[in-house]
Amino acid sequence: MVASVPSAEGVQVASPAQTEQEEMFPFPEIPEVLTDPDERRSYLLAHYWDCYDFTDTVLLHHADVTEQGLVNYVALVASHADRGEADRAVDGFCRKMAVGKESREVFASLLEKYLYDPMSPLRNDLLYVRFLDGLLAYAPQGDILRDRWRFYKDLAGKNNPGQAAENFTYYRPDGTAQTLYGTRAGLLLVLFYDPECENCHATMQAMKDSETLSGAVRNGHVTVLAVYTEGNPTAWREELSGLPSDWLVGTDREFIKKQSLYDLKAMPTLYLLDADKRVLLKDVAFGDKSLEAYLKP
């Protein structure tokens, strides 16, 4: 499935030859009297689902229609400048989508796939929370998925850029306890890792090899805090000698995972915090340009 950003002027529409072979998403017809691009975009956003039949169980599972239609809609919502209009559109979509059990399940699964999966190019935790709000508002109280949606809403809503990071206690190799908020740093690069994870080894090697990061740590611009979050302290201790001596290292003794303080569905996970422990970057890849910009004084 290829994500694309639709606009009132450029919604992806199949050619006549394609429409003979493939069923396409039923986009609403934008009135010709609307000539301003922003007005046309707003109309498309508000009426996007007008021609879609949420009760058609065959259509629900038609990926070229339903899944691609949702991908385009999510991109449209995410890029819309007027957040009030975007919120009203999401609310209207959720009201329609939540009416049927099968439509709730299909769309909830797709929203999780595109807005919450760490590998999705459309991942957007705060937007995912907005859709979950709509699901919880309109789905019947007896829906067995409500607990799942509430859990993900709480988890995805934490530690987003601009928010205060969740505090936790970590234990240094000598057993000394330290809190995140008690860790003094200008910029704090928090690495949640597992030494038994291959991706963690690759990322940590890249971090150790980075002259930019090493220089930022040496001059005090950045502090690296590597936190082991799993339950095998022996494996953790066996790998300690391979970590740079100027990194802070500790284990949370599985507290973060048990309390669902941070979203650690993919390892390693990197957060960049400012001096006041507000989140600057969430779940950022090492080498990402946004992180590189912060690492350079």
PDB file of C-alpha atoms in Angstrom:
ATOM      1  CA  MET A   1       0.000   0.000   0.000  1.00  0.00           C
ATOM      2  CA  VAL A   2       1.538   3.309  -1.085  1.00  0.00           C
ATOM      3  CA  ALA A   3       0.715   6.345   1.019  1.00  0.00           C
ATOM      4  CA  SER A   4      -0.126   9.501  -0.867  1.00  0.00           C
ATOM      5  CA  VAL A   5      -1.271  12.934   0.172  1.00  0.00           C
ATOM      6  CA  PRO A   6      -4.476  13.982  -1.565  1.00  0.00           C
ATOM      7  CA  SER A   7      -5.555  17.540  -2.146  1.00  0.00           C
ATOM      8  CA  ALA A   8      -8.707  19.064  -3.503  1.00  0.00           C
ATOM      9  CA  GLU A   9      -6.902  19.632  -6.776  1.00  0.00           C
ATOM     10  CA  GLY A  10      -4.918  16.421  -6.913  1.00  0.00           C
ATOM     11  CA  VAL A  11      -6.730  13.451  -5.400  1.00  0.00           C
ATOM     12  CA  GLN A  12      -5.377  10.344  -7.050  1.00  0.00           C
ATOM     13  CA  VAL A  13      -8.033   9.239  -9.504  1.00  0.00           C
ATOM     14  CA  ALA A  14      -7.657   6.313 -11.861  1.00  0.00           C
ATOM     15  CA  SER A  15      -7.518   6.735 -15.596  1.00  0.00           C
ATOM     16  CA  PRO A  16     -10.559   5.531 -17.636  1.00  0.00           C
ATOM     17  CA  ALA A  17      -8.651   2.346 -18.506  1.00  0.00           C
ATOM     18  CA  GLN A  18      -7.987   1.679 -14.844  1.00  0.00           C
ATOM     19  CA  THR A  19     -11.564   2.253 -13.736  1.00  0.00           C
ATOM     20  CA  GLU A  20     -12.730  -0.457 -16.099  1.00  0.00           C
ATOM     21  CA  GLN A  21     -10.487  -2.934 -14.297  1.00  0.00           C
ATOM     22  CA  GLU A  22     -10.394  -1.668 -10.723  1.00  0.00           C
ATOM     23  CA  GLU A  23     -12.891  -0.351  -8.231  1.00  0.00           C
ATOM     24  CA  MET A  24     -11.766   2.995  -6.842  1.00  0.00           C
ATOM     25  CA  PHE A  25     -12.550   4.902  -3.678  1.00  0.00           C
ATOM     26  CA  PRO A  26     -15.821   6.856  -4.101  1.00  0.00           C
ATOM     27  CA  PHE A  27     -14.530  10.397  -3.686  1.00  0.00           C
ATOM     28  CA  PRO A  28     -17.169  13.093  -3.247  1.00  0.00           C
ATOM     29  CA  GLU A  29     -17.722  15.499  -6.106  1.00  0.00           C
ATOM     30  CA  ILE A  30     -16.465  18.937  -5.133  1.00  0.00           C
ATOM     31  CA  PRO A  31     -18.906  21.699  -6.242  1.00  0.00           C
ATOM     32  CA  GLU A  32     -17.570  23.696  -9.179  1.00  0.00           C
ATOM     33  CA  VAL A  33     -18.509  26.935  -7.430  1.00  0.00           C
ATOM     34  CA  LEU A  34     -15.686  26.266  -4.985  1.00  0.00           C
ATOM     35  CA  THR A  35     -12.640  27.578  -6.806  1.00  0.00           C
ATOM     36  CA  ASP A  36     -10.351  28.504  -3.930  1.00  0.00           C
ATOM     37  CA  PRO A  37      -7.915  25.616  -3.236  1.00  0.00           C
ATOM     38  CA  ASP A  38      -8.330  25.907   0.538  1.00  0.00           C
ATOM     39  CA  GLU A  39     -12.119  25.837   0.248  1.00  0.00           C
ATOM     40  CA  ARG A  40     -11.982  22.795  -2.018  1.00  0.00           C
ATOM     41  CA  ARG A  41      -9.621  21.040   0.371  1.00  0.00           C
ATOM     42  CA  SER A  42     -11.899  21.811   3.309  1.00  0.00           C
ATOM     43  CA  TYR A  43     -14.911  20.481   1.420  1.00  0.00           C
ATOM     44  CA  LEU A  44     -13.064  17.278   0.542  1.00  0.00           C
ATOM     45  CA  LEU A  45     -12.035  16.787   4.157  1.00  0.00           C
ATOM     46  CA  ALA A  46     -15.566  17.329   5.485  1.00  0.00           C
ATOM     47  CA  HIS A  47     -17.293  15.143   2.874  1.00  0.00           C
ATOM     48  CA  TYR A  48     -14.601  12.539   2.201  1.00  0.00           C
ATOM     49  CA  TRP A  49     -16.680   9.578   3.408  1.00  0.00           C
ATOM     50  CA  ASP A  50     -20.085  10.717   2.133  1.00  0.00           C
ATOM     51  CA  CYS A  51     -20.209   8.152  -0.685  1.00  0.00           C
ATOM     52  CA  TYR A  52     -18.617   5.269   1.187  1.00  0.00           C
ATOM     53  CA  ASP A  53     -20.912   2.492   2.476  1.00  0.00           C
ATOM     54  CA  PHE A  54     -19.672   1.461   5.930  1.00  0.00           C
ATOM     55  CA  THR A  55     -22.207  -1.377   6.031  1.00  0.00           C
ATOM     56  CA  ASP A  56     -20.833  -3.087   2.911  1.00  0.00           C
ATOM     57  CA  THR A  57     -18.742  -5.911   4.372  1.00  0.00           C
ATOM     58  CA  VAL A  58     -17.236  -6.781   0.985  1.00  0.00           C
ATOM     59  CA  LEU A  59     -16.147  -3.187   0.424  1.00  0.00           C
ATOM     60  CA  LEU A  60     -14.623  -3.040   3.916  1.00  0.00           C
ATOM     61  CA  HIS A  61     -12.110  -5.711   2.931  1.00  0.00           C
ATOM     62  CA  HIS A  62     -11.359  -4.265  -0.513  1.00  0.00           C
ATOM     63  CA  ALA A  63      -7.831  -2.973   0.061  1.00  0.00           C
ATOM     64  CA  ASP A  64      -7.662  -0.788  -3.058  1.00  0.00           C
ATOM     65  CA  VAL A  65     -10.768   1.032  -1.906  1.00  0.00           C
ATOM     66  CA  THR A  66     -10.926   0.979   1.879  1.00  0.00           C
ATOM     67  CA  GLU A  67      -7.270   0.762   2.865  1.00  0.00           C
ATOM     68  CA  GLN A  68      -5.977   3.170   0.220  1.00  0.00           C
ATOM     69  CA  GLY A  69      -8.901   5.468   0.917  1.00  0.00           C
ATOM     70  CA  LEU A  70      -8.018   5.584   4.598  1.00  0.00           C
ATOM     71  CA  VAL A  71      -4.323   6.162   3.857  1.00  0.00           C
ATOM     72  CA  ASN A  72      -5.202   9.183   1.729  1.00  0.00           C
ATOM     73  CA  TYR A  73      -7.648  10.436   4.341  1.00  0.00           C
ATOM     74  CA  VAL A  74      -5.112  10.176   7.174  1.00  0.00           C
ATOM     75  CA  ALA A  75      -2.582  12.122   5.123  1.00  0.00           C
ATOM     76  CA  LEU A  76      -5.223  14.739   4.332  1.00  0.00           C
ATOM     77  CA  VAL A  77      -6.154  15.136   8.002  1.00  0.00           C
ATOM     78  CA  ALA A  78      -2.520  15.290   9.123  1.00  0.00           C
ATOM     79  CA  SER A  79      -1.651  18.020   6.611  1.00  0.00           C
ATOM     80  CA  HIS A  80      -4.777  20.152   7.052  1.00  0.00           C
ATOM     81  CA  ALA A  81      -3.929  23.612   8.385  1.00  0.00           C
ATOM     82  CA  ASP A  82      -7.191  24.226  10.260  1.00  0.00           C
ATOM     83  CA  ARG A  83      -7.071  21.876  13.251  1.00  0.00           C
ATOM     84  CA  GLY A  84     -10.679  22.654  14.171  1.00  0.00           C
ATOM     85  CA  GLU A  85     -11.871  21.499  10.751  1.00  0.00           C
ATOM     86  CA  ALA A  86      -9.639  18.434  10.971  1.00  0.00           C
ATOM     87  CA  ASP A  87     -11.005  17.508  14.400  1.00  0.00           C
ATOM     88  CA  ARG A  88     -14.606  17.880  13.231  1.00  0.00           C
ATOM     89  CA  ALA A  89     -13.874  15.725  10.193  1.00  0.00           C
ATOM     90  CA  VAL A  90     -12.293  12.997  12.315  1.00  0.00           C
ATOM     91  CA  ASP A  91     -15.251  13.119  14.686  1.00  0.00           C
ATOM     92  CA  GLY A  92     -17.703  12.719  11.810  1.00  0.00           C
ATOM     93  CA  PHE A  93     -15.727   9.842  10.327  1.00  0.00           C
ATOM     94  CA  CYS A  94     -15.576   8.029  13.669  1.00  0.00           C
ATOM     95  CA  ARG A  95     -19.311   8.457  14.177  1.00  0.00           C
ATOM     96  CA  LYS A  96     -20.002   6.736  10.854  1.00  0.00           C
ATOM     97  CA  MET A  97     -17.282   4.118  11.160  1.00  0.00           C
ATOM     98  CA  ALA A  98     -18.202   3.056  14.700  1.00  0.00           C
ATOM     99  CA  VAL A  99     -21.798   2.139  13.840  1.00  0.00           C
ATOM    100  CA  GLY A 100     -21.012  -1.422  12.689  1.00  0.00           C
ATOM    101  CA  LYS A 101     -18.933  -4.031  14.512  1.00  0.00           C
ATOM    102  CA  GLU A 102     -17.045  -5.107  11.394  1.00  0.00           C
ATOM    103  CA  SER A 103     -16.339  -1.560  10.243  1.00  0.00           C
ATOM    104  CA  ARG A 104     -15.005  -0.689  13.708  1.00  0.00           C
ATOM    105  CA  GLU A 105     -12.678  -3.674  13.659  1.00  0.00           C
ATOM    106  CA  VAL A 106     -11.441  -3.092  10.103  1.00  0.00           C
ATOM    107  CA  PHE A 107     -10.776   0.618  10.495  1.00  0.00           C
ATOM    108  CA  ALA A 108      -9.322   0.275  14.005  1.00  0.00           C
ATOM    109  CA  SER A 109      -6.846  -2.266  12.657  1.00  0.00           C
ATOM    110  CA  LEU A 110      -5.894  -0.031   9.719  1.00  0.00           C
ATOM    111  CA  LEU A 111      -5.497   3.037  11.927  1.00  0.00           C
ATOM    112  CA  GLU A 112      -3.186   1.084  14.211  1.00  0.00           C
ATOM    113  CA  LYS A 113      -1.204  -0.140  11.195  1.00  0.00           C
ATOM    114  CA  TYR A 114      -0.663   3.284   9.652  1.00  0.00           C
ATOM    115  CA  LEU A 115      -0.650   5.673  12.608  1.00  0.00           C
ATOM    116  CA  TYR A 116       0.928   3.567  15.351  1.00  0.00           C
ATOM    117  CA  ASP A 117       3.237   0.999  13.783  1.00  0.00           C
ATOM    118  CA  PRO A 118       6.853   2.207  14.161  1.00  0.00           C
ATOM    119  CA  MET A 119       7.614   1.192  10.559  1.00  0.00           C
ATOM    120  CA  SER A 120       4.792   3.237   9.040  1.00  0.00           C
ATOM    121  CA  PRO A 121       5.813   6.446   7.228  1.00  0.00           C
ATOM    122  CA  LEU A 122       2.504   7.945   8.414  1.00  0.00           C
ATOM    123  CA  ARG A 123       3.081   7.186  12.099  1.00  0.00           C
ATOM    124  CA  ASN A 124       1.590   9.954  14.218  1.00  0.00           C
ATOM    125  CA  ASP A 125       0.848   9.103  17.836  1.00  0.00           C
ATOM    126  CA  LEU A 126      -1.160  12.224  18.601  1.00  0.00           C
ATOM    127  CA  LEU A 127      -3.352  11.782  15.534  1.00  0.00           C
ATOM    128  CA  TYR A 128      -3.807   8.134  16.461  1.00  0.00           C
ATOM    129  CA  VAL A 129      -5.028   9.262  19.885  1.00  0.00           C
ATOM    130  CA  ARG A 130      -7.529  11.584  18.181  1.00  0.00           C
ATOM    131  CA  PHE A 131      -9.010   8.685  16.211  1.00  0.00           C
ATOM    132  CA  LEU A 132      -9.077   6.518  19.335  1.00  0.00           C
ATOM    133  CA  ASP A 133     -11.005   9.271  21.109  1.00  0.00           C
ATOM    134  CA  GLY A 134     -13.599   9.033  18.365  1.00  0.00           C
ATOM    135  CA  LEU A 135     -13.774   5.253  18.562  1.00  0.00           C
ATOM    136  CA  LEU A 136     -14.257   5.359  22.317  1.00  0.00           C
ATOM    137  CA  ALA A 137     -16.882   8.083  21.991  1.00  0.00           C
ATOM    138  CA  TYR A 138     -19.081   6.253  19.476  1.00  0.00           C
ATOM    139  CA  ALA A 139     -18.425   2.520  19.864  1.00  0.00           C
ATOM    140  CA  PRO A 140     -20.929   0.630  22.037  1.00  0.00           C
ATOM    141  CA  GLN A 141     -19.896   0.248  25.677  1.00  0.00           C
ATOM    142  CA  GLY A 142     -19.933  -3.518  25.283  1.00  0.00           C
ATOM    143  CA  ASP A 143     -17.330  -3.612  22.502  1.00  0.00           C
ATOM    144  CA  ILE A 144     -14.553  -5.952  23.649  1.00  0.00           C
ATOM    145  CA  LEU A 145     -11.920  -3.799  21.925  1.00  0.00           C
ATOM    146  CA  ARG A 146     -12.555  -0.766  24.126  1.00  0.00           C
ATOM    147  CA  ASP A 147      -9.930  -1.814  26.702  1.00  0.00           C
ATOM    148  CA  ARG A 148      -7.341  -2.175  23.923  1.00  0.00           C
ATOM    149  CA  TRP A 149      -8.185   1.249  22.539  1.00  0.00           C
ATOM    150  CA  ARG A 150      -7.987   2.850  26.002  1.00  0.00           C
ATOM    151  CA  PHE A 151      -4.589   1.234  26.610  1.00  0.00           C
ATOM    152  CA  TYR A 152      -3.172   2.474  23.311  1.00  0.00           C
ATOM    153  CA  LYS A 153      -4.687   5.911  23.811  1.00  0.00           C
ATOM    154  CA  ASP A 154      -2.911   6.245  27.151  1.00  0.00           C
ATOM    155  CA  LEU A 155       0.407   4.882  25.859  1.00  0.00           C
ATOM    156  CA  ALA A 156       0.480   6.811  22.571  1.00  0.00           C
ATOM    157  CA  GLY A 157      -0.536   9.990  24.377  1.00  0.00           C
ATOM    158  CA  LYS A 158       2.578  10.010  26.578  1.00  0.00           C
ATOM    159  CA  ASN A 159       6.027  11.456  25.944  1.00  0.00           C
ATOM    160  CA  ASN A 160       5.184  13.277  22.740  1.00  0.00           C
ATOM    161  CA  PRO A 161       7.225  16.283  21.577  1.00  0.00           C
ATOM    162  CA  GLY A 162       6.465  19.278  23.777  1.00  0.00           C
ATOM    163  CA  GLN A 163       5.254  17.140  26.677  1.00  0.00           C
ATOM    164  CA  ALA A 164       7.058  16.504  29.947  1.00  0.00           C
ATOM    165  CA  ALA A 165       8.734  13.080  29.857  1.00  0.00           C
ATOM    166  CA  GLU A 166       7.504  10.462  32.300  1.00  0.00           C
ATOM    167  CA  ASN A 167       9.843  10.173  35.272  1.00  0.00           C
ATOM    168  CA  PHE A 168      11.361   6.858  36.321  1.00  0.00           C
ATOM    169  CA  THR A 169      14.094   5.440  38.523  1.00  0.00           C
ATOM    170  CA  TYR A 170      17.095   3.632  37.116  1.00  0.00           C
ATOM    171  CA  TYR A 171      19.876   1.792  38.907  1.00  0.00           C
ATOM    172  CA  ARG A 172      23.539   2.218  38.066  1.00  0.00           C
ATOM    173  CA  PRO A 173      25.809  -0.856  37.866  1.00  0.00           C
ATOM    174  CA  ASP A 174      26.860  -0.276  41.496  1.00  0.00           C
ATOM    175  CA  GLY A 175      23.206  -0.342  42.605  1.00  0.00           C
ATOM    176  CA  THR A 176      22.890   3.421  43.136  1.00  0.00           C
ATOM    177  CA  ALA A 177      19.371   4.674  42.380  1.00  0.00           C
ATOM    178  CA  GLN A 178      18.885   7.734  40.179  1.00  0.00           C
ATOM    179  CA  THR A 179      15.780   9.321  38.672  1.00  0.00           C
ATOM    180  CA  LEU A 180      15.381  10.694  35.179  1.00  0.00           C
ATOM    181  CA  TYR A 181      14.498  14.116  36.578  1.00  0.00           C
ATOM    182  CA  GLY A 182      17.473  13.972  38.909  1.00  0.00           C
ATOM    183  CA  THR A 183      19.834  13.485  35.978  1.00  0.00           C
ATOM    184  CA  ARG A 184      21.349  16.857  35.167  1.00  0.00           C
ATOM    185  CA  ALA A 185      21.982  17.448  31.477  1.00  0.00           C
ATOM    186  CA  GLY A 186      21.670  20.132  28.830  1.00  0.00           C
ATOM    187  CA  LEU A 187      20.310  17.735  26.247  1.00  0.00           C
ATOM    188  CA  LEU A 188      19.616  14.167  27.370  1.00  0.00           C
ATOM    189  CA  LEU A 189      19.601  11.429  24.764  1.00  0.00           C
ATOM    190  CA  VAL A 190      17.778   8.502  26.373  1.00  0.00           C
ATOM    191  CA  LEU A 191      18.424   5.099  24.834  1.00  0.00           C
ATOM    192  CA  PHE A 192      16.120   2.268  25.900  1.00  0.00           C
ATOM    193  CA  TYR A 193      17.869  -0.918  24.850  1.00  0.00           C
ATOM    194  CA  ASP A 194      18.332  -4.661  25.229  1.00  0.00           C
ATOM    195  CA  PRO A 195      21.836  -6.147  24.714  1.00  0.00           C
ATOM    196  CA  GLU A 196      20.204  -9.299  23.355  1.00  0.00           C
ATOM    197  CA  CYS A 197      18.624  -7.281  20.507  1.00  0.00           C
ATOM    198  CA  GLU A 198      20.471  -7.216  17.155  1.00  0.00           C
ATOM    199  CA  ASN A 199      18.982  -3.850  16.172  1.00  0.00           C
ATOM    200  CA  CYS A 200      20.183  -2.453  19.489  1.00  0.00           C
ATOM    201  CA  HIS A 201      23.737  -3.579  18.769  1.00  0.00           C
ATOM    202  CA  ALA A 202      23.663  -1.951  15.333  1.00  0.00           C
ATOM    203  CA  THR A 203      22.282   1.340  16.647  1.00  0.00           C
ATOM    204  CA  MET A 204      24.632   1.468  19.606  1.00  0.00           C
ATOM    205  CA  GLN A 205      27.619   0.756  17.366  1.00  0.00           C
ATOM    206  CA  ALA A 206      26.568   3.635  15.121  1.00  0.00           C
ATOM    207  CA  MET A 207      26.291   5.857  18.183  1.00  0.00           C
ATOM    208  CA  LYS A 208      29.748   4.842  19.402  1.00  0.00           C
ATOM    209  CA  ASP A 209      31.214   5.471  15.940  1.00  0.00           C
ATOM    210  CA  SER A 210      29.593   8.893  15.575  1.00  0.00           C
ATOM    211  CA  GLU A 211      32.127  11.695  15.896  1.00  0.00           C
ATOM    212  CA  THR A 212      29.270  14.185  16.183  1.00  0.00           C
ATOM    213  CA  LEU A 213      27.764  12.432  19.189  1.00  0.00           C
ATOM    214  CA  SER A 214      31.132  11.733  20.788  1.00  0.00           C
ATOM    215  CA  GLY A 215      32.087  15.390  20.487  1.00  0.00           C
ATOM    216  CA  ALA A 216      28.750  16.563  21.876  1.00  0.00           C
ATOM    217  CA  VAL A 217      29.176  14.264  24.889  1.00  0.00           C
ATOM    218  CA  ARG A 218      32.785  15.364  25.484  1.00  0.00           C
ATOM    219  CA  ASN A 219      31.944  19.067  25.505  1.00  0.00           C
ATOM    220  CA  GLY A 220      28.923  18.577  27.754  1.00  0.00           C
ATOM    221  CA  HIS A 221      26.354  19.558  25.147  1.00  0.00           C
ATOM    222  CA  VAL A 222      24.683  16.125  25.278  1.00  0.00           C
ATOM    223  CA  THR A 223      24.437  13.410  27.900  1.00  0.00           C
ATOM    224  CA  VAL A 224      23.644   9.841  26.832  1.00  0.00           C
ATOM    225  CA  LEU A 225      21.568   7.737  29.227  1.00  0.00           C
ATOM    226  CA  ALA A 226      21.371   4.057  28.239  1.00  0.00           C
ATOM    227  CA  VAL A 227      18.595   2.252  30.131  1.00  0.00           C
ATOM    228  CA  TYR A 228      18.185  -1.524  30.077  1.00  0.00           C
ATOM    229  CA  THR A 229      14.457  -2.280  30.311  1.00  0.00           C
ATOM    230  CA  GLU A 230      14.297  -6.084  30.210  1.00  0.00           C
ATOM    231  CA  GLY A 231      14.515  -8.807  32.851  1.00  0.00           C
ATOM    232  CA  ASN A 232      17.912 -10.473  32.443  1.00  0.00           C
ATOM    233  CA  PRO A 233      20.382  -8.547  34.641  1.00  0.00           C
ATOM    234  CA  THR A 234      23.136 -11.075  33.912  1.00  0.00           C
ATOM    235  CA  ALA A 235      22.955 -10.368  30.164  1.00  0.00           C
ATOM    236  CA  TRP A 236      22.957  -6.641  30.926  1.00  0.00           C
ATOM    237  CA  ARG A 237      26.062  -6.802  33.123  1.00  0.00           C
ATOM    238  CA  GLU A 238      27.964  -8.962  30.649  1.00  0.00           C
ATOM    239  CA  GLU A 239      27.696  -6.217  28.017  1.00  0.00           C
ATOM    240  CA  LEU A 240      28.500  -3.205  30.203  1.00  0.00           C
ATOM    241  CA  SER A 241      32.206  -3.165  29.335  1.00  0.00           C
ATOM    242  CA  GLY A 242      31.357  -2.495  25.688  1.00  0.00           C
ATOM    243  CA  LEU A 243      29.622   0.814  26.430  1.00  0.00           C
ATOM    244  CA  PRO A 244      31.460   4.166  26.350  1.00  0.00           C
ATOM    245  CA  SER A 245      32.702   5.249  29.766  1.00  0.00           C
ATOM    246  CA  ASP A 246      31.199   8.717  29.342  1.00  0.00           C
ATOM    247  CA  TRP A 247      27.636   7.380  28.951  1.00  0.00           C
ATOM    248  CA  LEU A 248      25.325   7.040  31.924  1.00  0.00           C
ATOM    249  CA  VAL A 249      24.153   3.429  32.137  1.00  0.00           C
ATOM    250  CA  GLY A 250      21.432   1.837  34.228  1.00  0.00           C
ATOM    251  CA  THR A 251      18.577  -0.627  34.445  1.00  0.00           C
ATOM    252  CA  ASP A 252      14.997   0.222  35.394  1.00  0.00           C
ATOM    253  CA  ARG A 253      14.389  -3.346  36.639  1.00  0.00           C
ATOM    254  CA  GLU A 254      11.438  -3.631  34.235  1.00  0.00           C
ATOM    255  CA  PHE A 255       9.512  -0.791  35.908  1.00  0.00           C
ATOM    256  CA  ILE A 256       8.937   1.189  32.703  1.00  0.00           C
ATOM    257  CA  LYS A 257       7.499  -1.791  30.872  1.00  0.00           C
ATOM    258  CA  LYS A 258       5.294  -2.931  33.754  1.00  0.00           C
ATOM    259  CA  GLN A 259       3.912   0.578  34.297  1.00  0.00           C
ATOM    260  CA  SER A 260       3.602   1.344  30.556  1.00  0.00           C
ATOM    261  CA  LEU A 261       5.458   4.623  31.039  1.00  0.00           C
ATOM    262  CA  TYR A 262       7.084   4.618  27.604  1.00  0.00           C
ATOM    263  CA  ASP A 263       6.111   2.974  24.354  1.00  0.00           C
ATOM    264  CA  LEU A 264       8.853   0.391  23.806  1.00  0.00           C
ATOM    265  CA  LYS A 265       7.270  -1.783  21.131  1.00  0.00           C
ATOM    266  CA  ALA A 266      10.400  -1.503  18.991  1.00  0.00           C
ATOM    267  CA  MET A 267      13.932  -1.704  20.336  1.00  0.00           C
ATOM    268  CA  PRO A 268      16.044   0.279  20.621  1.00  0.00           C
ATOM    269  CA  THR A 269      14.007   3.399  21.314  1.00  0.00           C
ATOM    270  CA  LEU A 270      15.584   6.863  21.454  1.00  0.00           C
ATOM    271  CA  TYR A 271      14.185  10.027  23.031  1.00  0.00           C
ATOM    272  CA  LEU A 272      15.814  13.439  23.106  1.00  0.00           C
ATOM    273  CA  LEU A 273      14.929  15.595  26.126  1.00  0.00           C
ATOM    274  CA  ASP A 274      15.802  19.176  26.974  1.00  0.00           C
ATOM    275  CA  ALA A 275      17.217  20.373  30.294  1.00  0.00           C
ATOM    276  CA  ASP A 276      13.722  20.490  31.823  1.00  0.00           C
ATOM    277  CA  LYS A 277      12.993  16.920  30.650  1.00  0.00           C
ATOM    278  CA  ARG A 278      10.539  17.991  28.001  1.00  0.00           C
ATOM    279  CA  VAL A 279      10.467  15.785  24.936  1.00  0.00           C
ATOM    280  CA  LEU A 280      12.126  17.241  21.851  1.00  0.00           C
ATOM    281  CA  LEU A 281      12.169  14.062  19.740  1.00  0.00           C
ATOM    282  CA  LYS A 282      10.219  10.856  20.313  1.00  0.00           C
ATOM    283  CA  ASP A 283      11.303   7.425  19.073  1.00  0.00           C
ATOM    284  CA  VAL A 284      13.799   9.021  16.710  1.00  0.00           C
ATOM    285  CA  ALA A 285      16.208   6.970  14.603  1.00  0.00           C
ATOM    286  CA  PHE A 286      19.880   7.592  15.223  1.00  0.00           C
ATOM    287  CA  GLY A 287      21.193   9.389  12.165  1.00  0.00           C
ATOM    288  CA  ASP A 288      17.907  11.176  11.563  1.00  0.00           C
ATOM    289  CA  LYS A 289      18.558  14.731  10.374  1.00  0.00           C
ATOM    290  CA  SER A 290      16.394  16.218  13.117  1.00  0.00           C
ATOM    291  CA  LEU A 291      18.537  14.530  15.764  1.00  0.00           C
ATOM    292  CA  GLU A 292      21.773  15.472  14.018  1.00  0.00           C
ATOM    293  CA  ALA A 293      20.703  19.124  14.099  1.00  0.00           C
ATOM    294  CA  TYR A 294      20.344  19.008  17.898  1.00  0.00           C
ATOM    295  CA  LEU A 295      23.645  17.212  18.431  1.00  0.00           C
ATOM    296  CA  LYS A 296      25.623  19.971  16.761  1.00  0.00           C
ATOM    297  CA  PRO A 297      26.223  22.892  19.205  1.00  0.00           C
TER     298      PRO A 297
END
